[in-house]
Short mmCIF file of C-alpha atoms in Angstrom, two decimals:
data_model
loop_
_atom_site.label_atom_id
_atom_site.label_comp_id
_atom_site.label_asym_id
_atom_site.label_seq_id
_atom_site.Cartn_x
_atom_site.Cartn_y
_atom_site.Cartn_z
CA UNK A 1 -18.96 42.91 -68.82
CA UNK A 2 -17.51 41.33 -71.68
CA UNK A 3 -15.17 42.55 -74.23
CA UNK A 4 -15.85 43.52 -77.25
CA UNK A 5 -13.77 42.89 -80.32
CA UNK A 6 -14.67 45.51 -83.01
CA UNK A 7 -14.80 44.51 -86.14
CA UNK A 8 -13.71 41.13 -85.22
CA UNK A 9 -15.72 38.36 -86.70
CA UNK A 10 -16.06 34.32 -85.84
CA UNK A 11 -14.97 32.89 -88.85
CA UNK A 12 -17.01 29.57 -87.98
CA UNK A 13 -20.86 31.22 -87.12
CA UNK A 14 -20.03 34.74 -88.73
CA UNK A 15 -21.11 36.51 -85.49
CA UNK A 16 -19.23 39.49 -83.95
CA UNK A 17 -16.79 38.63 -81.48
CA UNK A 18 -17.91 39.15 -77.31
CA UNK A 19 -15.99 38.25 -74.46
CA UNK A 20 -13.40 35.19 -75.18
CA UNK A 21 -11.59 35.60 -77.99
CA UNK A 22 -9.46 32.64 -79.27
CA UNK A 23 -7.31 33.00 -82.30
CA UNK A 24 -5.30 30.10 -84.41
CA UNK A 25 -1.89 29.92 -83.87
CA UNK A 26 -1.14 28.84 -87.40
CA UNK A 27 -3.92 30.53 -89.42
CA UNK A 28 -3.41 33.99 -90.38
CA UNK A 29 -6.09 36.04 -89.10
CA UNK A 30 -8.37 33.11 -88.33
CA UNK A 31 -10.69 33.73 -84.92
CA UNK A 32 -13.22 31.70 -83.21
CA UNK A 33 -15.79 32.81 -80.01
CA UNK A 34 -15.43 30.40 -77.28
CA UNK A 35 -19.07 28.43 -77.95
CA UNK A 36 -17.55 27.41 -81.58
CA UNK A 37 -14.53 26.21 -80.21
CA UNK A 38 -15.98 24.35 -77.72
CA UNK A 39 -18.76 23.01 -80.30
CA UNK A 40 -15.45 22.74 -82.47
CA UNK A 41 -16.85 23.96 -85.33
CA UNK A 42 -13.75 25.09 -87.87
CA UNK A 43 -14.43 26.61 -91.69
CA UNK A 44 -11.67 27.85 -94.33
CA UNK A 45 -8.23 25.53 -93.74
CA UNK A 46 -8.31 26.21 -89.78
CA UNK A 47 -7.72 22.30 -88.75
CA UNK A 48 -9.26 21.27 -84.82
CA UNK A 49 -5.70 20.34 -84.04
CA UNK A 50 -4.22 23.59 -84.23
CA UNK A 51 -2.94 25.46 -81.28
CA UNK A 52 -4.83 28.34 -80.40
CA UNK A 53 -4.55 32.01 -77.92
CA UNK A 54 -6.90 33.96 -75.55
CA UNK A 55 -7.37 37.58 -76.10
CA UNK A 56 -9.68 39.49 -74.16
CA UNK A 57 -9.90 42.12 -71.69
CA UNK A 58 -8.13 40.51 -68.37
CA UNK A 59 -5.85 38.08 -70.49
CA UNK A 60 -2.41 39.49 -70.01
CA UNK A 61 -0.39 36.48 -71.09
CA UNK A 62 -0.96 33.65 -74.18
CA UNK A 63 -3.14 30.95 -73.22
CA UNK A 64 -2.33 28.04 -75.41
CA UNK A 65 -4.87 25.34 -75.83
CA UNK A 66 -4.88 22.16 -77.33
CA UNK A 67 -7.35 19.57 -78.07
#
């Protein structure tokens, strides 16, 4: 099953977070759902290039991905 984030918004499509979330490194309290990262979608000053973490249910460590 996948996780779900409470309250947790995708700042790109506005949709409550399931499953994968993936939060900026350098943006304060800026997350994305995995299908508008991969889509790369990006809204408010979030730029493609930044670094960003996994969180989710069976994600015990920072995943940091760069494009």
């Amino acid at each position: 099953t996948n996780t779900v984030h409470n309250g947790v918004i995708c700042d790109a499509c506005k949709l409550e977070l399931n499953g994968l979330r993936l939060k900026c490194d350098q943006c304060y309290d800026y997350d994305l759902c995995l299908r508008c990262y991969r889509q790369k979608k990006v809204s408010k000053n979030h730029n493609i290039d930044h670094s960003v973490y996994a969180v989710g249910k069976y994600i015990k460590f920072f995943l940091y991905i760069k494009n």
